[in-house]
Amino acid sequence: MILKPTLSPITELQNQFELLQKEYNYEKEAYKKQTEQVGIWKKKQQGLCWYPVITEKSYFNSLNQFVVEVVRTDDKEIEHSFEYGRPVCFFRVGGEGSIHYFNWSVQISYVQDDKMVVILPNPEALIELQHANTFGVQLYFDETSYKAMFAAITSVMNAKNNRLAHLRDVLLGKNAAMERHLMPIRFPWLNSTQEEAVNKVLRAKDVAVVHGPPGTGKTTTLEEAICETLQRENQVLVCAQSNTALDWIAEKLVDRGISVLRIGNPTRVNDKMLSFTYERRFEAHPDYPELWSIRKAIRDMQRSMRRKNQDERETIRNRMSRLRFRATELELAIDASLFDQARVVASTLIGASNRVLESHRFTSLFIDEAAQALEAACWVAINKADRVVFAGDHFQLPPTIKCLEAAKGGLSETLMQKVATRKPLAVSLLKIQYRMHDDIMGFPSAWFYNDELIAAAEVKNRGILAYDTPLVWINTDDSDSSEAQLEGSLSKINKTEANVLIETLHEYIEKIGKERILDEKIDFGLISPYKAQIQYIRSLIKKDGYFKPFKKLITVHTVDGFQGQERDVIVISLVRSNNEGQIGFLQDLRRMNVAITRARMKLIILGNASTLTKHSFYKELFDYIKKKGKIISVCTEEIS
């Protein structure tokens, strides 16, 4: 194996900065083209736009921001990409369908289903919206996240003779990761590899990596490590790349009785989750009613000044100045009280740059799903910590990189991946998995995890039907199955394969029995790497009344949408079918690892073997299923 020449940490960070700049430029240009060239209908289909929308309530929130509720009235079944913190812009539609953008952008404060709350620059902006006959909202280029990442990398490069400089030289350089001398602690409720991982986290002075393959209890292990750390430290920072991943670990900690302060609003919206957000805690503070009254009084005075003479205005200004001083005093007191009460502060990685965290430092930082995070995003949070614990799996979904040149240059290599490769003594591999049948586990274990995974006794031979095989490959080679590309899109579709999938699902439901499925809540996941295929499969399911009783038990989504989830039965449509053996997107084997390992008891793969097995991964997977399971042709002739 030829090793890459080792770069100095500063040179490596400079390289990251330049690659991030390429990604920034590419994404900004792509947004500009999309805004100018892509129509409203296509943006709606891609989940980037709601149109038409209406405004409902408007008010000043607990942070004194003027917000308005926006509701979409059409195409409610289309999934969207709107989430807390993302910037959006409004547009109105003029004559002949021309689009006119309002000259201000706003930030999302809250999203649930078909309603979002956005922070407006001022009340006048709402009047502009209300004067438009019909208007819509679309995602805006996210300048803020890039600014935070550029600032973080610059800060790390400039660090000298401090803790950040030391961490930089450990994580990227040749400095050894130091450990404390602690007696091992027993955790009888954890398995041996989980227990060792928690102990390694507790010993780590600089860095630890919890490497959690699918179903091995990474979240359980991380949760235990955080709780045990809180026996030694007053407060820790917990971060994740996405709001969804952050909510998952935060909710687990709340269930353990730990006081969590969530910076930003949760994606998993329920009363329990909302109750520990910074905004809700701020509103619930005993001093908040006084603060609210003062803010209202200031707004009332500002409005009344227009009707006053010069002397009266001066008197009002003096009173407003005193009130503002008192408001600031209350805001600081409430903020200090909230942080004093919190044992865990939780934010996304980019959210760690939030102004409410400006003056706070933490002894320990825990980053969940770290293998999905850009290195620069990790540095945003690491800037605030003395040591860092990464948790994730760099053989599952990577970060999303849109610029191919940046990805090839190394932007897709995560900080966790670098540390896991360069500091193997800091890594704990969780080896016992509690999700999959042994045969489903076998292939990913051999290909990705050096054959080190072990199926727990309770799942090793678990199945739905007696004498059923947990692995099936339905070969579409001899059918009229062929891939197609949607006009104006890079996404692929294979309608014949989708129809075969629907027939296969129908037959397997009949084999199990409808009543048993409903009684036992046996669930199904239908996966494809291609969005066009997913949308077509969804339309087939929706049109077929047979599946109506199972609506809540059947999930259709892309691989990315299934990250962190599992189902009793997984059916994967691979789509690609051509004579050249071109498989495009399917060459990202980490995505296939995620798709395969969602299955608990039954995995069915549909794909053209002639096309796919030209690639060594799919050849070995096909041969493995031939040996351990069953290969079936679409014309129902059993081959093996």
XYZ file of C-alpha atoms in Angstrom:
640
model
C 0.000 0.000 0.000
C 1.363 3.439 -0.982
C 0.932 5.906 1.858
C 0.082 9.515 1.076
C 2.772 11.982 2.123
C 1.903 13.419 5.534
C 1.037 17.110 5.428
C 1.518 19.433 8.367
C -1.738 20.255 10.209
C -1.603 23.877 8.992
C -1.087 22.804 5.355
C -3.898 20.277 5.671
C -6.248 22.905 7.090
C -5.290 25.344 4.341
C -6.156 22.620 1.837
C -9.534 22.094 3.583
C -10.187 25.842 3.381
C -9.506 25.882 -0.377
C -11.661 22.793 -1.008
C -14.468 24.308 1.036
C -14.136 27.478 -1.050
C -14.638 25.364 -4.195
C -17.733 23.756 -2.695
C -19.017 27.196 -1.668
C -18.503 28.635 -5.170
C -20.074 25.583 -6.826
C -23.123 25.607 -4.569
C -23.602 29.368 -4.912
C -23.426 29.135 -8.713
C -25.795 26.134 -8.731
C -28.268 28.081 -6.592
C -28.058 31.040 -8.965
C -28.752 28.822 -12.000
C -31.587 27.069 -10.222
C -33.164 30.396 -9.275
C -32.911 31.720 -12.832
C -33.670 28.592 -14.877
C -35.663 26.023 -12.894
C -39.431 26.472 -12.815
C -41.648 26.466 -9.745
C -43.136 23.024 -10.465
C -39.711 21.363 -10.608
C -38.549 23.117 -7.432
C -41.679 21.859 -5.680
C -40.999 18.309 -6.861
C -37.424 18.561 -5.551
C -38.673 19.717 -2.141
C -36.969 23.131 -2.469
C -40.056 25.305 -2.750
C -43.595 25.736 -1.380
C -46.086 27.472 -3.656
C -48.606 28.846 -3.050
C -48.362 29.685 0.651
C -50.407 31.812 3.033
C -49.415 33.654 6.209
C -51.149 33.019 9.514
C -50.165 34.362 12.963
C -47.368 36.916 13.352
C -45.795 37.887 16.691
C -42.567 38.684 18.550
C -41.004 35.465 19.909
C -39.170 35.022 23.210
C -35.904 36.233 21.653
C -37.667 39.451 20.519
C -37.597 38.396 16.855
C -40.589 39.224 14.644
C -41.884 35.951 13.209
C -44.718 34.797 10.971
C -46.324 31.408 10.404
C -46.296 30.283 6.768
C -48.481 27.395 5.565
C -48.378 25.591 2.211
C -51.753 24.935 0.623
C -50.787 22.613 -2.250
C -48.774 19.410 -2.975
C -48.650 18.537 0.707
C -47.558 14.961 0.043
C -44.217 16.060 -1.480
C -41.320 15.808 0.977
C -39.373 18.985 1.519
C -35.900 20.049 2.643
C -36.963 22.920 4.910
C -35.620 22.680 8.465
C -34.670 24.855 11.421
C -31.897 27.370 10.785
C -31.949 27.206 6.993
C -32.319 30.483 5.080
C -35.295 30.983 2.743
C -36.518 33.723 0.425
C -40.017 34.711 -0.676
C -41.195 35.330 -4.228
C -44.360 36.412 -5.949
C -45.569 35.334 -9.377
C -46.322 38.065 -11.875
C -47.889 38.096 -15.322
C -47.049 35.192 -17.659
C -45.580 33.275 -14.726
C -42.610 35.599 -14.158
C -41.006 35.226 -10.704
C -40.108 38.288 -8.640
C -38.037 37.797 -5.458
C -38.422 40.027 -2.414
C -35.119 41.759 -1.709
C -34.594 40.183 1.721
C -33.976 36.640 2.958
C -35.090 35.143 6.266
C -34.288 32.209 8.526
C -36.507 29.287 9.521
C -37.258 29.197 13.245
C -39.504 26.120 13.266
C -40.956 23.556 10.835
C -43.627 20.929 11.317
C -45.433 19.152 8.479
C -46.862 21.888 6.214
C -46.226 24.863 8.496
C -43.051 26.818 9.131
C -42.254 29.830 11.274
C -39.755 32.285 9.785
C -37.930 35.234 11.339
C -38.745 38.392 9.353
C -36.385 41.389 9.238
C -39.189 43.732 10.404
C -43.008 44.059 10.473
C -42.902 45.966 7.155
C -41.732 42.750 5.436
C -45.016 41.101 6.427
C -46.973 43.958 4.840
C -45.039 43.357 1.591
C -46.056 39.694 1.640
C -49.684 40.450 2.365
C -49.856 42.857 -0.582
C -48.839 40.051 -2.979
C -51.778 38.129 -4.427
C -49.989 34.792 -4.532
C -46.520 34.099 -3.239
C -44.199 31.234 -2.402
C -41.094 30.416 -0.368
C -37.939 28.593 -1.430
C -34.621 27.617 0.096
C -31.968 30.308 -0.169
C -28.224 29.866 -0.495
C -26.864 29.108 3.003
C -24.162 31.742 3.387
C -24.253 31.599 7.214
C -23.057 27.978 7.524
C -20.116 28.601 5.207
C -19.129 31.743 7.123
C -19.095 29.735 10.372
C -16.945 26.981 8.806
C -14.458 29.381 7.191
C -14.122 31.243 10.498
C -13.589 27.959 12.395
C -10.802 26.735 10.077
C -9.096 30.128 10.247
C -9.290 30.067 14.046
C -7.719 26.579 14.178
C -4.919 27.558 11.770
C -4.124 30.682 13.805
C -4.204 28.935 17.216
C -0.905 29.098 19.121
C 0.131 27.788 22.541
C -3.417 26.970 23.628
C -5.738 23.976 23.933
C -7.087 24.387 20.390
C -3.557 24.338 18.945
C -2.836 21.171 20.946
C -6.005 19.440 19.692
C -5.184 20.452 16.112
C -1.738 18.847 16.396
C -3.196 15.684 17.938
C -6.113 15.234 15.527
C -4.199 16.115 12.349
C -0.544 15.886 13.335
C 1.914 13.443 14.868
C 1.240 14.270 18.535
C 0.029 11.203 20.419
C -3.471 11.154 21.888
C -2.992 11.084 25.654
C -4.975 9.041 28.175
C -5.682 9.338 31.898
C -4.921 6.408 34.213
C -8.314 5.198 35.432
C -9.418 1.877 36.845
C -11.890 0.191 34.446
C -15.548 0.629 35.389
C -18.004 -2.223 34.975
C -21.290 -1.640 33.125
C -23.159 -4.981 33.422
C -25.953 -3.718 31.133
C -23.479 -3.172 28.255
C -21.666 -5.821 26.213
C -17.876 -6.146 26.442
C -17.063 -3.948 23.408
C -19.519 -1.245 24.515
C -18.048 -1.323 28.022
C -14.507 -0.967 26.673
C -15.630 1.951 24.459
C -17.096 3.845 27.452
C -13.917 3.275 29.469
C -11.778 4.495 26.555
C -13.888 7.674 26.375
C -13.402 8.259 30.120
C -9.631 7.738 29.852
C -9.188 10.006 26.828
C -7.540 13.362 27.507
C -7.654 14.529 23.887
C -9.766 12.318 21.635
C -11.721 9.052 21.475
C -13.608 7.438 18.588
C -16.642 5.194 19.120
C -16.908 3.289 15.818
C -20.425 1.874 15.671
C -21.375 -0.362 12.730
C -25.127 -0.825 12.065
C -27.120 -2.238 14.969
C -24.223 -2.317 17.448
C -25.743 0.132 19.932
C -23.656 3.222 19.167
C -26.291 5.576 20.619
C -26.603 3.456 23.767
C -22.825 3.499 24.200
C -22.538 7.238 23.569
C -25.406 7.932 25.963
C -23.641 5.917 28.684
C -20.335 7.693 28.006
C -22.036 11.098 28.334
C -23.807 10.135 31.577
C -20.608 8.761 33.081
C -18.659 11.860 32.020
C -21.248 13.983 33.839
C -20.231 12.170 37.046
C -16.871 13.946 36.621
C -17.776 17.177 34.798
C -20.498 19.726 35.424
C -21.534 20.281 31.807
C -20.798 18.869 28.330
C -21.525 19.934 24.754
C -23.283 17.369 22.530
C -23.428 17.998 18.784
C -24.462 16.257 15.570
C -24.416 17.162 11.898
C -28.212 17.117 11.539
C -31.102 18.227 13.713
C -32.620 14.737 13.463
C -29.513 12.962 14.806
C -29.161 15.557 17.557
C -32.798 15.176 18.619
C -32.382 11.408 18.883
C -29.484 11.519 21.349
C -30.950 14.535 23.210
C -34.254 12.738 23.752
C -32.423 9.681 25.118
C -30.589 11.900 27.627
C -33.826 13.635 28.679
C -35.318 10.173 29.303
C -32.394 9.519 31.681
C -33.423 12.567 33.715
C -30.576 14.785 32.482
C -31.225 18.499 32.083
C -30.674 19.270 28.380
C -30.618 22.748 26.867
C -31.298 22.457 23.129
C -29.919 25.340 21.081
C -32.189 25.643 18.044
C -35.509 23.955 17.442
C -35.948 20.201 17.118
C -36.979 18.335 13.975
C -38.690 15.609 16.015
C -41.437 17.978 17.142
C -43.376 16.994 20.233
C -44.083 18.700 23.549
C -41.286 16.858 25.336
C -38.688 17.884 22.748
C -39.862 21.497 22.584
C -39.836 21.849 26.364
C -36.037 21.711 26.592
C -35.277 24.185 23.781
C -33.580 27.446 24.685
C -36.621 29.452 23.494
C -39.180 27.492 25.550
C -36.972 27.522 28.655
C -36.463 31.267 28.165
C -40.248 31.825 28.017
C -40.798 29.640 31.098
C -38.327 31.595 33.261
C -39.930 33.535 36.177
C -38.350 36.800 34.967
C -39.702 36.489 31.416
C -43.126 38.182 32.021
C -41.329 41.347 33.185
C -39.014 41.204 30.162
C -41.984 40.716 27.800
C -43.774 43.733 29.316
C -40.681 45.922 28.919
C -40.201 44.890 25.277
C -43.870 45.614 24.544
C -43.605 48.997 26.220
C -40.549 49.863 24.106
C -42.377 48.902 20.885
C -45.424 50.957 21.911
C -43.213 53.978 22.650
C -41.460 53.674 19.287
C -44.826 53.792 17.518
C -46.104 56.706 19.601
C -43.002 58.884 18.991
C -44.199 59.814 15.498
C -47.086 61.804 16.991
C -45.035 63.634 19.654
C -43.196 66.971 19.656
C -39.440 67.329 20.166
C -39.517 67.646 23.983
C -41.889 64.712 24.388
C -39.681 62.588 22.103
C -36.640 63.347 24.246
C -38.506 62.274 27.379
C -39.597 59.039 25.664
C -36.038 58.349 24.463
C -34.712 58.690 28.019
C -37.360 56.321 29.328
C -36.697 53.848 26.500
C -32.973 53.938 27.309
C -33.675 52.978 30.953
C -36.063 50.234 29.840
C -33.526 48.850 27.341
C -30.894 48.700 30.081
C -33.300 46.764 32.313
C -34.257 44.452 29.407
C -30.584 43.666 28.719
C -30.039 43.015 32.436
C -32.979 40.552 32.480
C -31.881 38.832 29.253
C -28.384 38.205 30.652
C -29.791 36.966 33.966
C -32.217 34.541 32.274
C -29.485 33.295 29.906
C -27.066 32.677 32.797
C -29.777 30.847 34.744
C -30.598 28.536 31.799
C -26.955 27.567 31.259
C -26.343 27.117 35.007
C -29.207 24.599 35.180
C -28.180 22.595 32.085
C -25.943 19.529 32.353
C -25.945 18.963 28.567
C -25.947 21.733 25.977
C -27.065 20.318 22.615
C -26.664 21.939 19.194
C -25.897 21.031 15.612
C -22.236 21.502 14.670
C -22.973 24.737 12.814
C -25.335 25.709 15.647
C -22.312 25.780 17.966
C -21.570 29.179 16.408
C -24.921 30.506 17.718
C -24.577 33.814 19.576
C -26.006 32.298 22.794
C -22.939 30.002 22.957
C -20.460 32.804 22.281
C -18.965 33.005 25.767
C -19.220 29.321 26.725
C -16.464 26.660 26.840
C -16.764 22.964 27.585
C -14.367 20.364 28.930
C -15.862 17.635 26.727
C -17.502 17.668 23.303
C -19.406 14.640 21.964
C -20.115 14.552 18.208
C -22.697 11.979 17.105
C -22.914 10.835 13.443
C -19.460 12.403 13.055
C -18.763 10.402 9.890
C -21.458 12.421 8.089
C -20.013 15.795 9.040
C -17.651 17.983 7.050
C -14.328 18.454 8.825
C -14.855 22.226 8.877
C -18.226 21.801 10.634
C -16.547 19.710 13.354
C -13.979 22.453 13.949
C -16.830 24.926 14.625
C -17.706 22.906 17.758
C -14.141 21.832 18.642
C -13.269 25.542 18.980
C -15.331 25.438 22.197
C -13.932 22.266 23.801
C -10.875 20.817 25.570
C -11.364 17.277 24.247
C -13.559 15.599 21.647
C -15.343 12.258 21.335
C -16.399 11.192 17.829
C -19.165 8.613 17.363
C -20.278 7.234 14.028
C -19.321 4.881 11.221
C -17.181 6.021 8.295
C -18.388 3.002 6.291
C -21.920 4.424 6.212
C -23.225 7.655 4.668
C -20.527 10.253 3.958
C -21.060 14.035 3.991
C -22.976 15.418 1.016
C -20.504 17.110 -1.349
C -21.885 18.729 -4.498
C -18.628 19.785 -6.158
C -16.920 16.727 -7.687
C -13.535 18.451 -7.743
C -13.786 19.255 -4.021
C -14.863 15.690 -3.220
C -11.961 14.184 -5.175
C -9.579 16.643 -3.504
C -10.486 15.237 -0.085
C -13.396 17.336 1.216
C -15.443 14.138 1.594
C -12.870 12.669 4.008
C -14.155 13.463 7.480
C -12.202 14.404 10.588
C -13.457 11.248 12.310
C -12.172 9.169 9.394
C -8.745 10.831 9.623
C -8.507 10.270 13.380
C -9.706 6.646 13.107
C -7.022 5.939 10.475
C -4.156 7.854 12.104
C -4.855 7.213 15.798
C -6.048 3.577 15.894
C -5.386 3.360 19.648
C -8.103 5.986 20.202
C -10.722 3.858 18.390
C -13.218 1.418 19.930
C -15.043 -0.823 17.438
C -18.446 -2.025 18.657
C -18.700 -5.638 17.453
C -21.950 -7.179 18.685
C -24.988 -6.220 16.603
C -28.614 -6.556 17.721
C -30.478 -5.850 14.487
C -29.866 -8.355 11.705
C -30.176 -12.035 11.003
C -26.697 -13.572 10.824
C -26.925 -14.122 7.041
C -27.879 -10.485 6.377
C -24.994 -9.328 8.582
C -22.416 -11.640 7.038
C -21.673 -9.788 3.815
C -21.292 -6.223 5.176
C -19.258 -7.605 8.079
C -16.797 -9.242 5.663
C -16.608 -6.350 3.177
C -16.545 -3.343 5.542
C -15.643 -4.532 9.061
C -12.884 -7.097 8.629
C -15.374 -9.886 9.471
C -15.432 -8.778 13.111
C -19.186 -8.346 13.641
C -21.092 -10.902 15.702
C -24.876 -11.324 15.648
C -26.371 -11.348 19.161
C -28.045 -14.647 20.063
C -31.538 -13.122 20.081
C -31.323 -11.976 16.441
C -28.915 -14.486 14.908
C -31.564 -16.828 13.457
C -34.669 -14.668 13.849
C -37.093 -14.813 10.926
C -40.672 -13.979 9.981
C -41.690 -17.284 8.375
C -40.541 -20.838 9.057
C -38.172 -22.178 6.368
C -37.905 -18.702 4.851
C -34.607 -17.469 3.479
C -33.535 -14.057 4.837
C -31.718 -13.139 1.573
C -33.183 -12.924 -1.934
C -31.867 -11.349 -5.140
C -34.564 -10.918 -7.800
C -32.634 -10.781 -11.063
C -34.269 -8.579 -13.716
C -31.681 -9.611 -16.329
C -34.094 -11.574 -18.554
C -36.941 -9.065 -18.400
C -37.666 -5.959 -20.443
C -36.380 -3.958 -17.483
C -34.384 -0.931 -18.578
C -33.259 2.245 -16.893
C -34.303 5.699 -18.080
C -33.326 9.219 -17.153
C -35.952 11.799 -16.324
C -35.906 14.855 -18.540
C -34.001 17.722 -16.940
C -32.776 15.495 -14.107
C -29.805 13.286 -13.297
C -32.065 10.835 -11.465
C -32.731 7.382 -12.960
C -35.927 5.373 -13.089
C -36.724 1.743 -13.935
C -40.498 1.300 -14.153
C -40.431 -2.434 -14.861
C -38.299 -3.049 -11.779
C -40.621 -0.868 -9.694
C -43.627 -2.905 -10.829
C -41.806 -6.138 -9.974
C -41.087 -4.690 -6.523
C -44.801 -3.988 -5.976
C -45.705 -7.554 -7.050
C -42.997 -8.982 -4.769
C -44.248 -6.948 -1.798
C -47.837 -8.036 -2.486
C -46.830 -11.710 -2.599
C -44.749 -11.539 0.578
C -47.552 -9.814 2.500
C -49.904 -12.605 1.371
C -47.396 -15.244 2.535
C -47.146 -13.686 5.997
C -50.866 -12.947 6.257
C -52.553 -9.561 6.494
C -53.908 -10.063 10.004
C -50.542 -11.133 11.381
C -48.815 -8.110 9.836
C -51.330 -5.729 11.404
C -51.353 -7.529 14.789
C -47.564 -7.771 15.090
C -46.903 -4.482 13.257
C -44.403 -6.112 10.892
C -42.893 -3.200 8.989
C -41.438 -2.796 5.487
C -38.847 -0.423 4.040
C -38.682 0.129 0.279
C -35.365 1.708 -0.700
C -33.767 2.998 -3.872
C -30.717 5.222 -4.299
C -32.638 7.230 -6.941
C -35.286 9.834 -6.040
C -37.147 9.352 -9.345
C -37.553 5.637 -8.576
C -38.747 6.423 -5.051
C -41.391 8.837 -6.315
C -42.615 6.291 -8.871
C -42.806 3.495 -6.267
C -44.744 5.822 -3.961
C -47.230 6.572 -6.732
C -47.754 2.825 -7.345
C -48.315 2.164 -3.630
C -50.736 5.085 -3.395
C -52.790 3.934 -6.404
C -53.024 0.331 -5.202
C -55.842 -0.036 -2.677
C -54.360 -3.378 -1.502
C -51.695 -1.513 0.501
C -54.060 0.959 2.190
C -54.367 -1.003 5.499
C -50.544 -1.114 5.729
C -49.983 2.602 5.124
C -48.234 3.158 8.481
C -46.132 0.006 8.112
C -44.630 0.731 4.669
C -41.934 3.405 4.285
C -40.578 4.363 0.859
C -37.406 6.422 0.896
C -33.927 6.976 -0.485
C -30.914 5.466 1.270
C -30.193 8.787 2.966
C -33.744 8.878 4.323
C -33.238 5.501 6.028
C -30.003 6.394 7.827
C -30.348 5.397 11.487
C -33.553 3.406 10.853
C -34.404 -0.289 10.549
C -37.329 -2.415 9.321
C -38.343 -6.086 9.559
C -38.329 -6.369 5.757
C -36.196 -4.277 3.400
C -36.696 -4.305 -0.381
C -34.043 -2.497 -2.450
C -34.500 -1.446 -6.083
C -31.062 -0.848 -7.642
C -32.526 0.555 -10.931
C -29.416 0.391 -13.140
C -29.810 -1.799 -16.231
C -27.568 -1.263 -19.262
C -25.151 -3.184 -21.466
C -22.121 -1.080 -20.525
C -22.155 -1.970 -16.814
C -22.535 1.721 -15.892
C -23.774 1.967 -12.301
C -23.046 5.623 -11.478
C -24.348 6.501 -8.022
C -24.231 2.825 -6.944
C -20.430 2.985 -6.855
C -20.763 4.734 -3.494
C -20.563 1.496 -1.536
C -21.134 3.195 1.813
C -24.700 3.953 0.692
C -25.212 0.289 -0.183
C -23.905 -0.682 3.250
C -26.615 1.521 4.788
C -29.327 0.069 2.519
C -28.444 -3.579 3.210
C -28.089 -3.152 6.963
C -31.547 -1.625 7.525
C -33.070 -5.145 7.396
C -33.831 -7.108 10.546
C -35.179 -10.392 9.183
C -35.620 -10.247 5.406
C -33.623 -8.538 2.659
C -34.843 -8.567 -0.958
C -32.688 -6.933 -3.650
C -33.979 -6.237 -7.156
C -31.381 -5.598 -9.814
C -29.983 -6.522 -13.219
C -27.159 -8.916 -12.349
C -25.473 -8.584 -15.774
C -25.110 -4.836 -15.306
C -24.300 -4.788 -11.607
C -21.905 -7.719 -11.259
C -19.370 -6.045 -13.510
C -18.458 -4.241 -10.271
C -16.579 -6.418 -7.744
C -18.763 -5.398 -4.771
C -22.030 -6.440 -6.462
C -20.388 -9.576 -7.898
C -19.390 -10.685 -4.392
C -22.809 -9.706 -2.992
C -24.573 -11.682 -5.748
C -22.356 -14.735 -5.101
C -22.895 -14.426 -1.340
C -26.695 -14.394 -1.774
C -26.431 -17.314 -4.227
C -24.620 -19.262 -1.502
C -26.579 -18.149 1.566
C -29.980 -17.270 0.122
C -31.888 -17.429 -3.145
C -31.586 -15.963 -6.654
C -34.889 -15.637 -8.529
C -35.543 -14.393 -12.047
C -38.476 -12.076 -12.695
C -40.101 -14.732 -14.828
C -40.380 -16.685 -11.508
C -38.007 -19.411 -12.591
C -35.885 -20.314 -9.610
C -32.205 -20.276 -10.525
C -30.692 -21.287 -7.198
